[in-house]
mmCIF file of C-alpha atoms in Angstrom:
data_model
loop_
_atom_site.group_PDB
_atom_site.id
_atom_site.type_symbol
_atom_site.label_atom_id
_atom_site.label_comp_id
_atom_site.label_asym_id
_atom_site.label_seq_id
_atom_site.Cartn_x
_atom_site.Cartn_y
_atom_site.Cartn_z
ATOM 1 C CA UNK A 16 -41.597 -14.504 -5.099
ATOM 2 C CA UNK A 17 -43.361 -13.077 -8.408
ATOM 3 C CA UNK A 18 -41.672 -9.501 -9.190
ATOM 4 C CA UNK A 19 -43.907 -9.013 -12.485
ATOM 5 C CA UNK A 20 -47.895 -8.115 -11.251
ATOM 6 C CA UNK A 21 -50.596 -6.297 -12.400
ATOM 7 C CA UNK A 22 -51.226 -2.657 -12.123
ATOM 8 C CA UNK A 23 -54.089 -1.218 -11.376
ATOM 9 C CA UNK A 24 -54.515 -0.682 -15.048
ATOM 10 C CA UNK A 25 -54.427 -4.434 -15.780
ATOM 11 C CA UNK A 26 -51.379 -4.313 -17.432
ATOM 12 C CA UNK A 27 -48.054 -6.099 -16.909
ATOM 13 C CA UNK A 28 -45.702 -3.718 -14.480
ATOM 14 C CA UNK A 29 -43.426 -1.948 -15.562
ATOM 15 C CA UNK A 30 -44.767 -2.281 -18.661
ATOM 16 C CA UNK A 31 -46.800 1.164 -19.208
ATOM 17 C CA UNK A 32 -50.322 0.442 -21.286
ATOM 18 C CA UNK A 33 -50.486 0.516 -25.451
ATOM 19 C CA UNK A 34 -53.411 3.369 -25.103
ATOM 20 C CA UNK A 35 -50.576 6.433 -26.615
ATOM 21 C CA UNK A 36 -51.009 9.877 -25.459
ATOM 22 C CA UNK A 37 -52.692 8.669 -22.037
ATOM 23 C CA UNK A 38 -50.924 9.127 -18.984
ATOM 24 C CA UNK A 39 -52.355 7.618 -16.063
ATOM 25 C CA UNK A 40 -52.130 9.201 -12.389
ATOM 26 C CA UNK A 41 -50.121 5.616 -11.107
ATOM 27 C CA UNK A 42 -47.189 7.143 -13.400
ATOM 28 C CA UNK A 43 -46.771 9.827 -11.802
ATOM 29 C CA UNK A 44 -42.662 10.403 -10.903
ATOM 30 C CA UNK A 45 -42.354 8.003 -14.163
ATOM 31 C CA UNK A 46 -40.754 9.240 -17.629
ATOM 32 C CA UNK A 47 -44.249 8.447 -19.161
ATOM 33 C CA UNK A 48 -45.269 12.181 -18.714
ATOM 34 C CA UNK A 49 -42.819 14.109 -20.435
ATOM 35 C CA UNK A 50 -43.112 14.071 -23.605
ATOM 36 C CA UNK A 51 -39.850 13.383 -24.880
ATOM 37 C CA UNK A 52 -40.263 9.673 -23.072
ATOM 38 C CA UNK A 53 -41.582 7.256 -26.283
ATOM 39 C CA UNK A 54 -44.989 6.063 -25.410
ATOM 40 C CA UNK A 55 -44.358 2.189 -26.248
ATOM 41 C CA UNK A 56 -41.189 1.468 -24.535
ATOM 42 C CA UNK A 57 -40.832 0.416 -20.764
ATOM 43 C CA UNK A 58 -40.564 2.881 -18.182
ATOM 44 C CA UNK A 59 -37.353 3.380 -17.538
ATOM 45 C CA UNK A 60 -37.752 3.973 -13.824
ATOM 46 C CA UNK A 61 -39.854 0.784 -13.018
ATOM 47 C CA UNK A 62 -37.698 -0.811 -15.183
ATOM 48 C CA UNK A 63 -35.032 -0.522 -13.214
ATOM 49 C CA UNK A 64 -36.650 -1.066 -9.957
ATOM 50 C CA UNK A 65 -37.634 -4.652 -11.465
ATOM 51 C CA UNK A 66 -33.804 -4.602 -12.840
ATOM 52 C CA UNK A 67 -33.016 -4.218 -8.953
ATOM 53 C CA UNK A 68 -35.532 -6.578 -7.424
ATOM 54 C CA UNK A 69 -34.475 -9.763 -10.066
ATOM 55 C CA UNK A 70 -30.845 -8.927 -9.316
ATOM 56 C CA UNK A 71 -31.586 -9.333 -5.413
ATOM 57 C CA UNK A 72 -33.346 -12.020 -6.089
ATOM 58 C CA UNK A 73 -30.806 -13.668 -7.420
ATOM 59 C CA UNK A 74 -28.951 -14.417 -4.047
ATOM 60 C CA UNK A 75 -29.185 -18.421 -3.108
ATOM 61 C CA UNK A 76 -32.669 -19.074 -2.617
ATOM 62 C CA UNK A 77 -33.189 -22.610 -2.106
ATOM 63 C CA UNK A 78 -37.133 -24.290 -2.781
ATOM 64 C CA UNK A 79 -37.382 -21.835 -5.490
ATOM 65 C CA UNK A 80 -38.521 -23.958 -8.617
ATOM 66 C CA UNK A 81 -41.604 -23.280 -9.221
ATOM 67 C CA UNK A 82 -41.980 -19.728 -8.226
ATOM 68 C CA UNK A 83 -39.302 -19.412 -10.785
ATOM 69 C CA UNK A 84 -41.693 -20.944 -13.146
ATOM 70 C CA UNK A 85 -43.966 -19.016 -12.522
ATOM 71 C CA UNK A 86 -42.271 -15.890 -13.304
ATOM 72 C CA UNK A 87 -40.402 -16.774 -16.189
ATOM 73 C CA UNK A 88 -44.056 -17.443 -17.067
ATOM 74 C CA UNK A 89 -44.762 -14.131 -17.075
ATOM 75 C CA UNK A 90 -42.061 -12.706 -18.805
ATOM 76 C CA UNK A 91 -42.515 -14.827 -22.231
ATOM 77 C CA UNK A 92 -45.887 -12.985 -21.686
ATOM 78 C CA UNK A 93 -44.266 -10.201 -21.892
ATOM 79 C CA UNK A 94 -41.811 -10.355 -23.909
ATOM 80 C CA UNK A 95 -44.737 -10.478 -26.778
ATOM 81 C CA UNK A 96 -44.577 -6.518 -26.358
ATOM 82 C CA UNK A 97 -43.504 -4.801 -29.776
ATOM 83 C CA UNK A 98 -39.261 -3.866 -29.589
ATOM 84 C CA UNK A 99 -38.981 -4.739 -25.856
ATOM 85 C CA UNK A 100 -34.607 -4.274 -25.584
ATOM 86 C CA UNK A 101 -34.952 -3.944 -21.912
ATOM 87 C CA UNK A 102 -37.498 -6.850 -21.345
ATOM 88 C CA UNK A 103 -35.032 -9.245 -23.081
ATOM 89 C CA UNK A 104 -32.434 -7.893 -20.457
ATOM 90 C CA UNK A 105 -34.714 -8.576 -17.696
ATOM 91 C CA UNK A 106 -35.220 -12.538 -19.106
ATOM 92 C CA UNK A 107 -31.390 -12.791 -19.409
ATOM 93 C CA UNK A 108 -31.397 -11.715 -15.537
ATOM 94 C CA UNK A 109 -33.475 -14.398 -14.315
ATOM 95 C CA UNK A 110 -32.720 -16.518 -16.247
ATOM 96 C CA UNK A 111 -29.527 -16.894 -14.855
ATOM 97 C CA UNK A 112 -30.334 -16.352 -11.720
ATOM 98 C CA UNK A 113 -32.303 -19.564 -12.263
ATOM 99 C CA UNK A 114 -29.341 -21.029 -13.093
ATOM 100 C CA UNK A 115 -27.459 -19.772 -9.687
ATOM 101 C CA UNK A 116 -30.516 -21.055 -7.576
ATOM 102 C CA UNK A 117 -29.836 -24.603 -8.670
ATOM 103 C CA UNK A 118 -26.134 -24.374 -7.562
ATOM 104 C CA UNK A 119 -26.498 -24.249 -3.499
ATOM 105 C CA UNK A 120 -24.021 -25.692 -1.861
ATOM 106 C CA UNK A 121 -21.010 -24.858 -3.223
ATOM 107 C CA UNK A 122 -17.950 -22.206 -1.946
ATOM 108 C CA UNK A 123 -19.017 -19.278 -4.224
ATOM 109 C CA UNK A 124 -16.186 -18.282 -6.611
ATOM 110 C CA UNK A 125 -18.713 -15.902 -8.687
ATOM 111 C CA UNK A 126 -19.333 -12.384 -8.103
ATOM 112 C CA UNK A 127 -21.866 -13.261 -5.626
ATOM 113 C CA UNK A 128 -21.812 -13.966 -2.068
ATOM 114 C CA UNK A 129 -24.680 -15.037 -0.073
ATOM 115 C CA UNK A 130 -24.348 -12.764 2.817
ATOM 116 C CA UNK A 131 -27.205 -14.474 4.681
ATOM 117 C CA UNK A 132 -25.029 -17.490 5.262
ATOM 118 C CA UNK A 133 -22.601 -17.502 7.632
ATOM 119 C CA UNK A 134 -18.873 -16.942 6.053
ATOM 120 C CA UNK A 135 -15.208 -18.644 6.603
ATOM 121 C CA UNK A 136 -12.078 -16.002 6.563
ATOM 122 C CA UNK A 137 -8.705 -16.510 6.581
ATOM 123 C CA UNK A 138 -7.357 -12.956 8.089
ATOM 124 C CA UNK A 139 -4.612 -12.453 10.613
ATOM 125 C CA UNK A 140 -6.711 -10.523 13.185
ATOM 126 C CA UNK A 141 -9.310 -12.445 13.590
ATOM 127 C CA UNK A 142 -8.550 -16.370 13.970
ATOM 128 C CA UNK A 143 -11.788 -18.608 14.567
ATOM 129 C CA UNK A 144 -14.803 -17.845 11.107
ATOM 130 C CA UNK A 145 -18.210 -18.353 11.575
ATOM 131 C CA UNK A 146 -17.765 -21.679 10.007
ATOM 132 C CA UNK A 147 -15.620 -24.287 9.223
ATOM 133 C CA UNK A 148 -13.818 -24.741 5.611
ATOM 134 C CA UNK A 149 -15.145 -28.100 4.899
ATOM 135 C CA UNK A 150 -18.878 -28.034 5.805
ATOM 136 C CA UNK A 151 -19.545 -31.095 3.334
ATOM 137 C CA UNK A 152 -17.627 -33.906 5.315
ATOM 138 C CA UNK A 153 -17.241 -37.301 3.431
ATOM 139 C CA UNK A 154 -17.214 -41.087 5.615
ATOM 140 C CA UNK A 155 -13.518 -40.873 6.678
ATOM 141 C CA UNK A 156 -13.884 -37.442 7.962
ATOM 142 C CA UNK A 157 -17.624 -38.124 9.756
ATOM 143 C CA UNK A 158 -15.826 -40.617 11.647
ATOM 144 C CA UNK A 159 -12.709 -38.403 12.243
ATOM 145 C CA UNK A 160 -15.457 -36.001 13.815
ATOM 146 C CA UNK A 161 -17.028 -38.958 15.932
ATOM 147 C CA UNK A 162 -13.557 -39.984 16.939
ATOM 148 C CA UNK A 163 -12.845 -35.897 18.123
ATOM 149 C CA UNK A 164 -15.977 -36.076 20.605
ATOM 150 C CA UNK A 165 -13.902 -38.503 22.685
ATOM 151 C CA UNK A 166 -10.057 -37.743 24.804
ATOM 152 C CA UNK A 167 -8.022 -35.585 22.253
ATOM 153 C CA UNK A 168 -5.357 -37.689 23.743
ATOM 154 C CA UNK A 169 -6.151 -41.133 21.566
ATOM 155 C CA UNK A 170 -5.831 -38.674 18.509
ATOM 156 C CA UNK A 171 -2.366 -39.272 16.508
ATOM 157 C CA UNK A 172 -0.284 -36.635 14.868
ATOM 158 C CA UNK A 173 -1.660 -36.749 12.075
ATOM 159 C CA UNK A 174 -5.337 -36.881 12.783
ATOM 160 C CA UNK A 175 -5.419 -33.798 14.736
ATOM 161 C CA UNK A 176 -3.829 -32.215 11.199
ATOM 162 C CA UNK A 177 -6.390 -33.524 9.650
ATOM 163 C CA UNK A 178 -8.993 -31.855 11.841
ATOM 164 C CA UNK A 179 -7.660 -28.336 11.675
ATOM 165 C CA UNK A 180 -7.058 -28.772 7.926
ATOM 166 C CA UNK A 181 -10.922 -29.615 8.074
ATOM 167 C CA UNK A 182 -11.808 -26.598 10.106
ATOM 168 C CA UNK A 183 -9.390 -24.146 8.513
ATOM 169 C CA UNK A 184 -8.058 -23.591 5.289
ATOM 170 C CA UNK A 185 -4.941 -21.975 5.245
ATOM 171 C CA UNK A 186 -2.399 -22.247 8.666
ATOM 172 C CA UNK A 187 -1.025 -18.729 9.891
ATOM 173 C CA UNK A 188 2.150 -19.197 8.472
ATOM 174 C CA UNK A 189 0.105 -19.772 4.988
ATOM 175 C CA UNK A 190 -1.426 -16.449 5.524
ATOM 176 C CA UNK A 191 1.480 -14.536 6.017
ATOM 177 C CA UNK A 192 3.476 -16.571 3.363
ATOM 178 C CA UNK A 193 5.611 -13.732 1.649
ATOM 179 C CA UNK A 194 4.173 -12.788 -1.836
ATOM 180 C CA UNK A 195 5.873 -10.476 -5.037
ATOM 181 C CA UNK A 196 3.615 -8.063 -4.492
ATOM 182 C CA UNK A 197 5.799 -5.353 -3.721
ATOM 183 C CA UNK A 198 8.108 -5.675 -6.790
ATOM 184 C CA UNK A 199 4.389 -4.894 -8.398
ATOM 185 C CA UNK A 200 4.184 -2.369 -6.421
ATOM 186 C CA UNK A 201 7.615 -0.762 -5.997
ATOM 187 C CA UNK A 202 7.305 -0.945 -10.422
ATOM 188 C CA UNK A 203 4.271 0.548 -10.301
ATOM 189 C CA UNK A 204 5.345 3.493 -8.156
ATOM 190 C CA UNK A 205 8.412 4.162 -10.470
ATOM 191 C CA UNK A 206 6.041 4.045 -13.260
ATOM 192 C CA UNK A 207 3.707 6.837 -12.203
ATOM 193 C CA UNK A 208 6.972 8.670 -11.022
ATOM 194 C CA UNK A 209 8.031 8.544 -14.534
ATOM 195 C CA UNK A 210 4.326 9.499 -15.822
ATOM 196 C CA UNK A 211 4.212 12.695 -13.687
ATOM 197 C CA UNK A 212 8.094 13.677 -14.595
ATOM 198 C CA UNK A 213 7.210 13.671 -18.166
ATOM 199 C CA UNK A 214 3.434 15.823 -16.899
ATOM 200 C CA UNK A 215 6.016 17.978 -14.671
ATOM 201 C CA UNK A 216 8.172 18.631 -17.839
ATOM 202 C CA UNK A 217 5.393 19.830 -20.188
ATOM 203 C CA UNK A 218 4.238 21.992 -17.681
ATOM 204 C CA UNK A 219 7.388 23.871 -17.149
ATOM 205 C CA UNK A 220 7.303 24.428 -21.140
ATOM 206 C CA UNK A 221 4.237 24.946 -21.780
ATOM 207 C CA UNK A 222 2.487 26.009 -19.160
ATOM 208 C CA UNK A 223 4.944 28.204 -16.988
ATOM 209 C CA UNK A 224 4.761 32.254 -17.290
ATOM 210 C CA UNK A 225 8.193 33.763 -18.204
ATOM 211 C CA UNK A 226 10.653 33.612 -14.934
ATOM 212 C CA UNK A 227 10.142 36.724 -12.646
ATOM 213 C CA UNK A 228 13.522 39.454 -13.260
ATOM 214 C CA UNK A 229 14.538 38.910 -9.937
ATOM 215 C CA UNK A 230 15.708 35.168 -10.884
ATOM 216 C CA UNK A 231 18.702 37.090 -13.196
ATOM 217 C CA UNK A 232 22.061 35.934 -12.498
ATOM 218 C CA UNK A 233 22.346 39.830 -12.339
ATOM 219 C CA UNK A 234 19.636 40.587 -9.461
ATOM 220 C CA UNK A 235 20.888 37.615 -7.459
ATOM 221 C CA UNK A 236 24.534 38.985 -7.258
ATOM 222 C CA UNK A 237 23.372 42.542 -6.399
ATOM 223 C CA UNK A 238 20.709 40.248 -3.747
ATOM 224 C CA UNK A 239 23.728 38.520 -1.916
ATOM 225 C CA UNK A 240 25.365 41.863 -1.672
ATOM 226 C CA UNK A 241 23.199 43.715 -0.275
ATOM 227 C CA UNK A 242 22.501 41.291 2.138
ATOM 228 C CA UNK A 243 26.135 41.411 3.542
ATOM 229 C CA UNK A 244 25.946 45.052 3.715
ATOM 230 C CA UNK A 245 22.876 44.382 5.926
ATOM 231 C CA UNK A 246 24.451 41.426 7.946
ATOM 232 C CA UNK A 247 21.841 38.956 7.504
ATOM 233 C CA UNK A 248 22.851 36.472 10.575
ATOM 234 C CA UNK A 249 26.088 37.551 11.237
ATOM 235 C CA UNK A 250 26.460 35.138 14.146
ATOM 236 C CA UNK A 251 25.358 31.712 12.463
ATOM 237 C CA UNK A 252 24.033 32.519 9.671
ATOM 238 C CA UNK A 253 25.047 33.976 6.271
ATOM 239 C CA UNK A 254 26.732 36.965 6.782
ATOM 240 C CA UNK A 255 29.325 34.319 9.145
ATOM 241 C CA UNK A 256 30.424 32.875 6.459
ATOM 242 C CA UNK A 257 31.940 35.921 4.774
ATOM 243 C CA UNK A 258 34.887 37.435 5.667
ATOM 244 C CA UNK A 259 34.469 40.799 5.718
ATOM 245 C CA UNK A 260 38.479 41.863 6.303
ATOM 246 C CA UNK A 261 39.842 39.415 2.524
ATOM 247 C CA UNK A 262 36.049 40.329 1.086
ATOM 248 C CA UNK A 263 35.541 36.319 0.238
ATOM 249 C CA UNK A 264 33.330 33.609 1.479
ATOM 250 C CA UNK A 265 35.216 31.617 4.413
ATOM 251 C CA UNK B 76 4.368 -32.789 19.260
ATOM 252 C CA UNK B 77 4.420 -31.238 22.705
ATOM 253 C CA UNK B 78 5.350 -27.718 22.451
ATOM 254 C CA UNK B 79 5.175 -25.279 25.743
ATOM 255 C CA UNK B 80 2.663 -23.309 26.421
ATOM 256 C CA UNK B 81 3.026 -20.084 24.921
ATOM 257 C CA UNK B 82 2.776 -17.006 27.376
ATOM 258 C CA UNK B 83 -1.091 -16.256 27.527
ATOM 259 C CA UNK B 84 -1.068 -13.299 29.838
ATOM 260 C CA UNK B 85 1.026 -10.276 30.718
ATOM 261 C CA UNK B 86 2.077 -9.620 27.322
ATOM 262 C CA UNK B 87 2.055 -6.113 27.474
ATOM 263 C CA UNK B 88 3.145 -5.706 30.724
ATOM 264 C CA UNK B 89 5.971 -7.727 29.846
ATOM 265 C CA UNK B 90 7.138 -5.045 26.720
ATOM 266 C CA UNK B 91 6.049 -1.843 28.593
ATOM 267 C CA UNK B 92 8.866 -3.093 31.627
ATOM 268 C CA UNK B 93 11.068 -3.427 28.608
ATOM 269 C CA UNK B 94 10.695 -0.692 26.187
ATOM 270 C CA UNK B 95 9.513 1.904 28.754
ATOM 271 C CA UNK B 96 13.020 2.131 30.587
ATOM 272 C CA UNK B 97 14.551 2.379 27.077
ATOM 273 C CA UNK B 98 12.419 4.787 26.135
ATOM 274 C CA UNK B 99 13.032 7.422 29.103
ATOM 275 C CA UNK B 100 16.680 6.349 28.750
ATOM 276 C CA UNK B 101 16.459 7.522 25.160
ATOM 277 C CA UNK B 102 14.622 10.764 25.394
ATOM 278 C CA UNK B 103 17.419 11.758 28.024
ATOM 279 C CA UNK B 104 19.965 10.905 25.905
ATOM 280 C CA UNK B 105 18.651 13.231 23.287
ATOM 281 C CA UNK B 106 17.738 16.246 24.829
ATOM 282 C CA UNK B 107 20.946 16.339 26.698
ATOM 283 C CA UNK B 108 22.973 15.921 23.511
ATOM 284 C CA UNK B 109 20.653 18.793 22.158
ATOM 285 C CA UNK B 110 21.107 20.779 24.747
ATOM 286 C CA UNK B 111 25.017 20.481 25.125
ATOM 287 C CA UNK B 112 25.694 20.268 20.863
ATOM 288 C CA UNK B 113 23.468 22.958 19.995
ATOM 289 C CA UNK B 114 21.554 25.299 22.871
ATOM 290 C CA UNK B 115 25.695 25.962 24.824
ATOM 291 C CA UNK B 116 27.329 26.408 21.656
ATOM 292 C CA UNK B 117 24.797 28.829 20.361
ATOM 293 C CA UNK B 118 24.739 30.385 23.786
ATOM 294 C CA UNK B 119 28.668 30.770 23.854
ATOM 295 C CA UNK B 120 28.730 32.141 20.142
ATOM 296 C CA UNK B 121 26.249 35.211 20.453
ATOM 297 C CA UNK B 122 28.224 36.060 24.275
ATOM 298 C CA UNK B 123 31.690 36.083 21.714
ATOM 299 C CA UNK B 124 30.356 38.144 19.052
ATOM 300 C CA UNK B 125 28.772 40.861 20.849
ATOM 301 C CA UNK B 126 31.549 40.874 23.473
ATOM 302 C CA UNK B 127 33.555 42.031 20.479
ATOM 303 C CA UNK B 128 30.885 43.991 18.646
ATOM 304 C CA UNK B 129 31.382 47.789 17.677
ATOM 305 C CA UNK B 130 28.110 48.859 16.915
ATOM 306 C CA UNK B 131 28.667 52.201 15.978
ATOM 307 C CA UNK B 132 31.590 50.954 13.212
ATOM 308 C CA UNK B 133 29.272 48.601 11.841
ATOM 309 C CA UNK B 134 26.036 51.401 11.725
ATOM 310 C CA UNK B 135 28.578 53.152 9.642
ATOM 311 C CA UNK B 136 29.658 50.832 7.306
ATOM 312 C CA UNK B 137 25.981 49.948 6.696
ATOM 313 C CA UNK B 138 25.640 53.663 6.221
ATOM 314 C CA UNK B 139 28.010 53.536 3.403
ATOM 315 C CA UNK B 140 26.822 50.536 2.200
ATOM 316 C CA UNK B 141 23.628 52.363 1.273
ATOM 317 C CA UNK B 142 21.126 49.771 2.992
ATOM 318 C CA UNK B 143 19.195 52.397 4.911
ATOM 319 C CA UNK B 144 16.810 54.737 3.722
ATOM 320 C CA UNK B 145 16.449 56.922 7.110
ATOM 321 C CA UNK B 146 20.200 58.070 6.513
ATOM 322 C CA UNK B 147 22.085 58.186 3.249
ATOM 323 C CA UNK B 148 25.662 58.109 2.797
ATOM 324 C CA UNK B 149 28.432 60.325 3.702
ATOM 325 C CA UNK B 150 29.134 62.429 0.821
ATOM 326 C CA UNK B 151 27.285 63.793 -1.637
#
């Protein structure tokens, strides 16, 4: 698949054309009409729509070669352009994702996963993946797999290991081996605990307003006093646990 | 390496006849302790209070205490 064509100008997309001062009516919703956008750089929008298209690209296509060629074809065309930064980016990008093409087959470790495929999992909840862990079987275990399609019953100990260790990776006790994750965790908590005491701290100094009066050890004595006059909960409550005949708490 | 079957069906069956009983059993449990440490003492201390309760003495000491502002003190 080509992702570099011509417009209808004749011109390499998203390159705009060298005429300055001429915008076209296929740029419209581009950068090219304001006039803050420099006239010989790429257009910024279509730029990034090629941007998008190489990096989707990207994804394992096998058969690819010379499509590939082709295209990287095009781009030392147009890389020829005068002070082209974003072009060069663009060759980087397929570039390498000439380089990915070429490695098909192999458990993907990168950043990208070809979601077209289908995937293996090892999770709790769900126990049987789309495939097996070791697609790319060698002599011994072709003829383990010829030796399953018979009675399950001539297998030995060992072979049937073998098999599930061929269809899955790890066993369910391997998934829910016990990890040190939580001292990270637990460490990590206490760390932000710490980080917000010292926040809470400089807050109360310099960010509080002045105490209201009625926090005074003053106002608070004449507070409690009045409410024993009053008999605030004089069943339960506070005014029970005053006695009212010594004038003392109980 | 013949283990037993494990138990394919029933399974929650099996832990609702289980925990269900202990449940009820539990909830019981509770609100009669709630209701016989808390609710019947409660109950008993506002009957002993205001069995014993002079309200007229107490509207007076108020009254002296100054807490109202429909009547003021005594005096004065």
């Amino acid at each position: 698949m080509c992702v570099a064509f011509h417009n209808k100008l004749g011109e390499f997309w998203p390159f705009p054309p060298d005429r300055a001062g001429v915008t076209e009516s296929d740029e419209r919703g581009t950068f090219r009409h304001l006039e803050i956008a420099p006239k010989n750089e790429p257009d910024l929008w279509r730029s990034t729509i090629f941007f998008l298209r190489s990096w989707l690209i990207s994804f394992d296509f096998p058969m690819m070669s010379s499509k590939e060629a082709r295209s990287l074809k095009m781009l030392h065309l147009t890389t020829g352009r005068v002070g082209c930064l974003l072009s060069k980016q663009v060759v980087v990008a397929l570039t390498s994702s000439g380089a990915r093409m070429s490695s098909h087959g192999h458990h993907e470790v990168s950043d990208s996963v070809d979601m077209s495929q289908p995937m293996y999992w090892d999770r709790l909840d769900t126990p049987l993946p789309d495939r097996p862990w070791k697609d790319v079987l060698d002599s011994t275990d072709k003829s383990l797999k010829q030796k399953e399609k018979g009675p399950w019953t001539a297998l030995s100990k060992e072979e049937k290991i073998a098999l599930y260790r061929l269809k899955f990776n790890h066993t369910y006790p391997e998934m829910k081996r016990p990890s040190h994750e939580w001292k990270t965790v637990i460490g990590g908590m206490f760390i932000f605990f710490g980080i917000t005491g010292l926040v809470v701290f400089w807050q109360g100094h310099y960010v509080y307003p002045p105490q209201p009066h009625t926090f005074g050890e003053e106002w608070q004595a004449k507070q409690v006093q009045r409410m024993l006059d009053m008999q605030i909960n004089p069943i339960e409550g506070f005014s029970a646990q005053w006695d009212y005949k010594n004038k003392q708490w109980k | 390496m013949s283990l037993a079957k494990p138990a394919m069906r029933g399974l929650l069956g099996k832990r609702l006849r289980f925990h269900l009983p202990i449940a009820f059993a539990l909830s019981l449990v509770a609100a009669a302790a709630f209701k016989y440490g808390v609710t019947e003492p409660r109950k008993q201390a506002y009957a002993d209070f205001y069995k014993q309760y002079d309200t007229t003495k107490e509207f007076n000491n108020m009254r002296e205490a100054g807490v109202f502002e429909s009547v003021r003190p005594t005096g004065k």
